[in-house]
């Protein structure tokens, strides 16, 4: 009752963000309203610009502001190596960690019968259409969990015959762990210790 409804709505929206509970949402909201209008206006402008212009890359589903993303359009990339990840955050983490500068493909999740995620919910068809002979190795960098393994297995099956080498990242990452939060050293090791996919 003490809050203007618009501040209440701001708190409700902030509290939906990952890692931000009600208390943190209130702190951020009060900080924004307590300052000069420049601050919330600048934030709103960035958010609206992002919502308007940021789209998944038509090729790999990394995020981009129009057209192919900076990875797909980078001539210095190793186009023979394609690293398949679940999320955008995973791609960023791997890209920081590995030195080979591969191409990426973001699936948009992993297979999960429990959550109703089926192959048609993931960007697998786009991935297969990229395997036109230029890619020599597919690195399956899905999470080391039952669902991540099942996803890797499915992709390996679908991609068989379309690419010379299919490998799975090694066990540097703890089973069930989140790739996004693994440190660079662990991710680098997981890629260096990758092995041929054996199903
Ligand atoms: Zn791209």
mmCIF file of C-alpha atoms and ligand atoms in Angstrom:
data_model
loop_
_atom_site.group_PDB
_atom_site.id
_atom_site.type_symbol
_atom_site.label_atom_id
_atom_site.label_comp_id
_atom_site.label_asym_id
_atom_site.label_seq_id
_atom_site.Cartn_x
_atom_site.Cartn_y
_atom_site.Cartn_z
ATOM 1 C CA UNK A 1 0.000 0.000 0.000
ATOM 2 C CA UNK A 2 2.969 2.285 0.511
ATOM 3 C CA UNK A 3 4.131 1.905 -3.068
ATOM 4 C CA UNK A 4 2.806 3.587 -6.186
ATOM 5 C CA UNK A 5 1.427 0.809 -8.431
ATOM 6 C CA UNK A 6 4.050 1.433 -11.122
ATOM 7 C CA UNK A 7 6.860 0.800 -8.623
ATOM 8 C CA UNK A 8 5.052 -2.343 -7.534
ATOM 9 C CA UNK A 9 4.951 -3.516 -11.146
ATOM 10 C CA UNK A 10 8.657 -2.738 -11.561
ATOM 11 C CA UNK A 11 9.468 -4.818 -8.486
ATOM 12 C CA UNK A 12 7.324 -7.677 -9.792
ATOM 13 C CA UNK A 13 9.158 -7.618 -13.151
ATOM 14 C CA UNK A 14 12.612 -7.399 -11.567
ATOM 15 C CA UNK A 15 11.801 -10.294 -9.243
ATOM 16 C CA UNK A 16 11.230 -12.526 -12.305
ATOM 17 C CA UNK A 17 14.888 -12.121 -13.320
ATOM 18 C CA UNK A 18 17.248 -14.993 -12.528
ATOM 19 C CA UNK A 19 19.015 -14.656 -9.202
ATOM 20 C CA UNK A 20 16.904 -11.723 -8.057
ATOM 21 C CA UNK A 21 14.481 -12.313 -5.218
ATOM 22 C CA UNK A 22 11.853 -9.957 -3.885
ATOM 23 C CA UNK A 23 14.266 -8.139 -1.571
ATOM 24 C CA UNK A 24 16.859 -7.500 -4.280
ATOM 25 C CA UNK A 25 14.092 -6.403 -6.660
ATOM 26 C CA UNK A 26 12.926 -3.863 -4.097
ATOM 27 C CA UNK A 27 16.456 -2.579 -3.562
ATOM 28 C CA UNK A 28 16.984 -2.092 -7.312
ATOM 29 C CA UNK A 29 13.575 -0.449 -7.758
ATOM 30 C CA UNK A 30 14.080 1.953 -4.844
ATOM 31 C CA UNK A 31 17.522 2.829 -6.150
ATOM 32 C CA UNK A 32 16.101 3.591 -9.583
ATOM 33 C CA UNK A 33 13.253 5.765 -8.303
ATOM 34 C CA UNK A 34 15.495 7.617 -5.862
ATOM 35 C CA UNK A 35 17.815 8.859 -8.589
ATOM 36 C CA UNK A 36 17.417 11.443 -11.292
ATOM 37 C CA UNK A 37 15.164 10.304 -14.145
ATOM 38 C CA UNK A 38 18.232 9.837 -16.379
ATOM 39 C CA UNK A 39 19.043 6.467 -14.896
ATOM 40 C CA UNK A 40 15.717 4.692 -15.412
ATOM 41 C CA UNK A 41 15.362 6.386 -18.791
ATOM 42 C CA UNK A 42 18.777 5.124 -19.934
ATOM 43 C CA UNK A 43 17.916 1.624 -18.731
ATOM 44 C CA UNK A 44 14.534 1.702 -20.459
ATOM 45 C CA UNK A 45 16.135 2.871 -23.706
ATOM 46 C CA UNK A 46 18.660 0.023 -23.684
ATOM 47 C CA UNK A 47 15.963 -2.544 -22.877
ATOM 48 C CA UNK A 48 13.667 -1.331 -25.626
ATOM 49 C CA UNK A 49 16.493 -1.200 -28.156
ATOM 50 C CA UNK A 50 17.467 -4.733 -27.213
ATOM 51 C CA UNK A 51 13.922 -6.042 -27.485
ATOM 52 C CA UNK A 52 13.618 -4.435 -30.899
ATOM 53 C CA UNK A 53 16.914 -5.387 -32.493
ATOM 54 C CA UNK A 54 18.367 -8.521 -30.897
ATOM 55 C CA UNK A 55 17.444 -11.708 -32.743
ATOM 56 C CA UNK A 56 18.827 -15.227 -33.003
ATOM 57 C CA UNK A 57 21.352 -15.610 -35.824
ATOM 58 C CA UNK A 58 19.568 -17.402 -38.683
ATOM 59 C CA UNK A 59 22.469 -19.830 -38.915
ATOM 60 C CA UNK A 60 23.643 -20.680 -35.406
ATOM 61 C CA UNK A 61 21.083 -19.061 -33.071
ATOM 62 C CA UNK A 62 23.640 -17.001 -31.207
ATOM 63 C CA UNK A 63 22.219 -13.554 -30.598
ATOM 64 C CA UNK A 64 22.811 -10.782 -33.108
ATOM 65 C CA UNK A 65 21.554 -7.343 -34.043
ATOM 66 C CA UNK A 66 20.431 -8.252 -37.518
ATOM 67 C CA UNK A 67 21.916 -10.582 -40.138
ATOM 68 C CA UNK A 68 24.456 -13.267 -39.377
ATOM 69 C CA UNK A 69 26.120 -13.067 -35.980
ATOM 70 C CA UNK A 70 29.697 -11.949 -35.319
ATOM 71 C CA UNK A 71 30.863 -15.571 -35.080
ATOM 72 C CA UNK A 72 29.272 -16.813 -38.318
ATOM 73 C CA UNK A 73 30.522 -13.780 -40.229
ATOM 74 C CA UNK A 74 34.058 -13.882 -38.786
ATOM 75 C CA UNK A 75 36.519 -15.059 -41.481
ATOM 76 C CA UNK A 76 39.049 -16.011 -38.791
ATOM 77 C CA UNK A 77 36.817 -18.766 -37.376
ATOM 78 C CA UNK A 78 37.675 -22.430 -37.783
ATOM 79 C CA UNK A 79 34.764 -23.432 -40.028
ATOM 80 C CA UNK A 80 35.670 -27.108 -39.896
ATOM 81 C CA UNK A 81 34.810 -27.378 -36.211
ATOM 82 C CA UNK A 82 31.287 -26.890 -34.948
ATOM 83 C CA UNK A 83 30.577 -26.864 -31.236
ATOM 84 C CA UNK A 84 26.985 -27.732 -30.289
ATOM 85 C CA UNK A 85 25.764 -26.156 -27.045
ATOM 86 C CA UNK A 86 22.459 -25.921 -25.210
ATOM 87 C CA UNK A 87 22.324 -22.212 -24.524
ATOM 88 C CA UNK A 88 23.728 -18.895 -25.575
ATOM 89 C CA UNK A 89 25.410 -18.617 -22.164
ATOM 90 C CA UNK A 90 27.171 -21.963 -22.738
ATOM 91 C CA UNK A 91 28.459 -20.749 -26.122
ATOM 92 C CA UNK A 92 29.912 -17.649 -24.501
ATOM 93 C CA UNK A 93 31.530 -19.711 -21.748
ATOM 94 C CA UNK A 94 33.108 -22.141 -24.226
ATOM 95 C CA UNK A 95 34.229 -19.396 -26.546
ATOM 96 C CA UNK A 96 36.102 -17.732 -23.704
ATOM 97 C CA UNK A 97 37.637 -21.020 -22.646
ATOM 98 C CA UNK A 98 38.769 -22.709 -25.856
ATOM 99 C CA UNK A 99 41.482 -21.430 -28.135
ATOM 100 C CA UNK A 100 40.396 -23.136 -31.365
ATOM 101 C CA UNK A 101 37.717 -20.541 -32.219
ATOM 102 C CA UNK A 102 35.143 -22.989 -33.566
ATOM 103 C CA UNK A 103 31.738 -22.197 -34.973
ATOM 104 C CA UNK A 104 28.822 -22.680 -32.600
ATOM 105 C CA UNK A 105 25.310 -23.965 -32.772
ATOM 106 C CA UNK A 106 22.822 -23.160 -30.007
ATOM 107 C CA UNK A 107 20.146 -25.820 -29.578
ATOM 108 C CA UNK A 108 17.952 -23.752 -27.294
ATOM 109 C CA UNK A 109 17.808 -26.385 -24.553
ATOM 110 C CA UNK A 110 18.135 -30.129 -24.147
ATOM 111 C CA UNK A 111 15.826 -33.066 -24.582
ATOM 112 C CA UNK A 112 13.705 -33.608 -21.513
ATOM 113 C CA UNK A 113 10.769 -36.018 -21.495
ATOM 114 C CA UNK A 114 9.830 -34.723 -18.046
ATOM 115 C CA UNK A 115 9.582 -31.119 -19.177
ATOM 116 C CA UNK A 116 8.080 -32.097 -22.519
ATOM 117 C CA UNK A 117 11.099 -30.940 -24.557
ATOM 118 C CA UNK A 118 11.238 -33.018 -27.755
ATOM 119 C CA UNK A 119 13.615 -32.857 -30.752
ATOM 120 C CA UNK A 120 11.206 -30.527 -32.558
ATOM 121 C CA UNK A 121 11.669 -27.966 -29.758
ATOM 122 C CA UNK A 122 15.416 -27.779 -30.412
ATOM 123 C CA UNK A 123 17.194 -26.260 -33.401
ATOM 124 C CA UNK A 124 18.356 -29.617 -34.737
ATOM 125 C CA UNK A 125 17.160 -29.277 -38.337
ATOM 126 C CA UNK A 126 19.107 -26.042 -38.725
ATOM 127 C CA UNK A 127 22.140 -27.823 -37.316
ATOM 128 C CA UNK A 128 21.841 -30.698 -39.787
ATOM 129 C CA UNK A 129 21.463 -28.300 -42.696
ATOM 130 C CA UNK A 130 24.820 -26.779 -41.731
ATOM 131 C CA UNK A 131 26.556 -30.135 -42.110
ATOM 132 C CA UNK A 132 27.099 -29.746 -45.845
ATOM 133 C CA UNK A 133 30.658 -31.074 -45.976
ATOM 134 C CA UNK A 134 32.511 -27.994 -44.752
ATOM 135 C CA UNK A 135 32.293 -29.105 -41.115
ATOM 136 C CA UNK A 136 34.789 -31.864 -40.289
ATOM 137 C CA UNK A 137 34.151 -32.233 -36.578
ATOM 138 C CA UNK A 138 31.044 -31.852 -34.486
ATOM 139 C CA UNK A 139 31.790 -31.340 -30.779
ATOM 140 C CA UNK A 140 28.775 -32.223 -28.651
ATOM 141 C CA UNK A 141 29.102 -29.823 -25.732
ATOM 142 C CA UNK A 142 25.743 -30.426 -24.110
ATOM 143 C CA UNK A 143 25.687 -30.648 -20.325
ATOM 144 C CA UNK A 144 27.078 -33.720 -18.551
ATOM 145 C CA UNK A 145 23.686 -34.852 -17.276
ATOM 146 C CA UNK A 146 21.258 -37.596 -18.257
ATOM 147 C CA UNK A 147 19.323 -35.139 -20.408
ATOM 148 C CA UNK A 148 22.482 -33.636 -21.898
ATOM 149 C CA UNK A 149 23.776 -37.134 -22.726
ATOM 150 C CA UNK A 150 20.446 -38.083 -24.307
ATOM 151 C CA UNK A 151 20.567 -34.911 -26.390
ATOM 152 C CA UNK A 152 24.136 -35.647 -27.508
ATOM 153 C CA UNK A 153 23.085 -39.185 -28.387
ATOM 154 C CA UNK A 154 20.161 -37.986 -30.463
ATOM 155 C CA UNK A 155 22.261 -35.467 -32.376
ATOM 156 C CA UNK A 156 25.030 -38.005 -32.981
ATOM 157 C CA UNK A 157 22.437 -40.343 -34.472
ATOM 158 C CA UNK A 158 20.964 -37.656 -36.712
ATOM 159 C CA UNK A 159 24.349 -36.311 -37.803
ATOM 160 C CA UNK A 160 25.910 -39.702 -38.529
ATOM 161 C CA UNK A 161 27.269 -39.840 -42.076
ATOM 162 C CA UNK A 162 27.105 -36.058 -42.506
ATOM 163 C CA UNK A 163 30.338 -35.235 -40.695
ATOM 164 C CA UNK A 164 33.710 -37.010 -40.470
ATOM 165 C CA UNK A 165 34.104 -36.833 -36.712
ATOM 166 C CA UNK A 166 31.630 -36.568 -33.860
ATOM 167 C CA UNK A 167 33.055 -36.073 -30.387
ATOM 168 C CA UNK A 168 31.699 -35.541 -26.897
ATOM 169 C CA UNK A 169 33.298 -33.231 -24.343
ATOM 170 C CA UNK A 170 35.244 -35.005 -21.603
ATOM 171 C CA UNK A 171 34.297 -35.349 -17.998
ATOM 172 C CA UNK A 172 36.090 -32.275 -16.696
ATOM 173 C CA UNK A 173 32.705 -30.849 -15.818
ATOM 174 C CA UNK A 174 31.035 -32.520 -12.840
ATOM 175 C CA UNK A 175 28.078 -34.693 -13.795
ATOM 176 C CA UNK A 176 24.867 -32.751 -13.485
ATOM 177 C CA UNK A 177 26.868 -29.525 -13.277
ATOM 178 C CA UNK A 178 26.041 -26.395 -15.177
ATOM 179 C CA UNK A 179 28.412 -25.599 -18.026
ATOM 180 C CA UNK A 180 27.584 -21.941 -17.856
ATOM 181 C CA UNK A 181 28.967 -21.722 -14.323
ATOM 182 C CA UNK A 182 32.005 -23.919 -14.830
ATOM 183 C CA UNK A 183 35.326 -22.081 -14.809
ATOM 184 C CA UNK A 184 37.289 -21.560 -18.024
ATOM 185 C CA UNK A 185 39.988 -24.046 -17.082
ATOM 186 C CA UNK A 186 37.394 -26.799 -16.593
ATOM 187 C CA UNK A 187 35.677 -25.991 -19.882
ATOM 188 C CA UNK A 188 38.988 -25.880 -21.744
ATOM 189 C CA UNK A 189 39.909 -29.272 -20.293
ATOM 190 C CA UNK A 190 36.501 -30.716 -21.183
ATOM 191 C CA UNK A 191 37.042 -29.779 -24.831
ATOM 192 C CA UNK A 192 40.684 -30.892 -24.919
ATOM 193 C CA UNK A 193 39.751 -34.236 -23.391
ATOM 194 C CA UNK A 194 36.872 -34.813 -25.807
ATOM 195 C CA UNK A 195 36.629 -38.276 -27.258
ATOM 196 C CA UNK A 196 34.902 -39.856 -30.222
ATOM 197 C CA UNK A 197 31.223 -40.224 -29.566
ATOM 198 C CA UNK A 198 30.463 -43.859 -28.872
ATOM 199 C CA UNK A 199 26.786 -43.566 -28.026
HETATM 200 ZN ZN1 LIG B 1 25.638 -17.175 -36.192
#
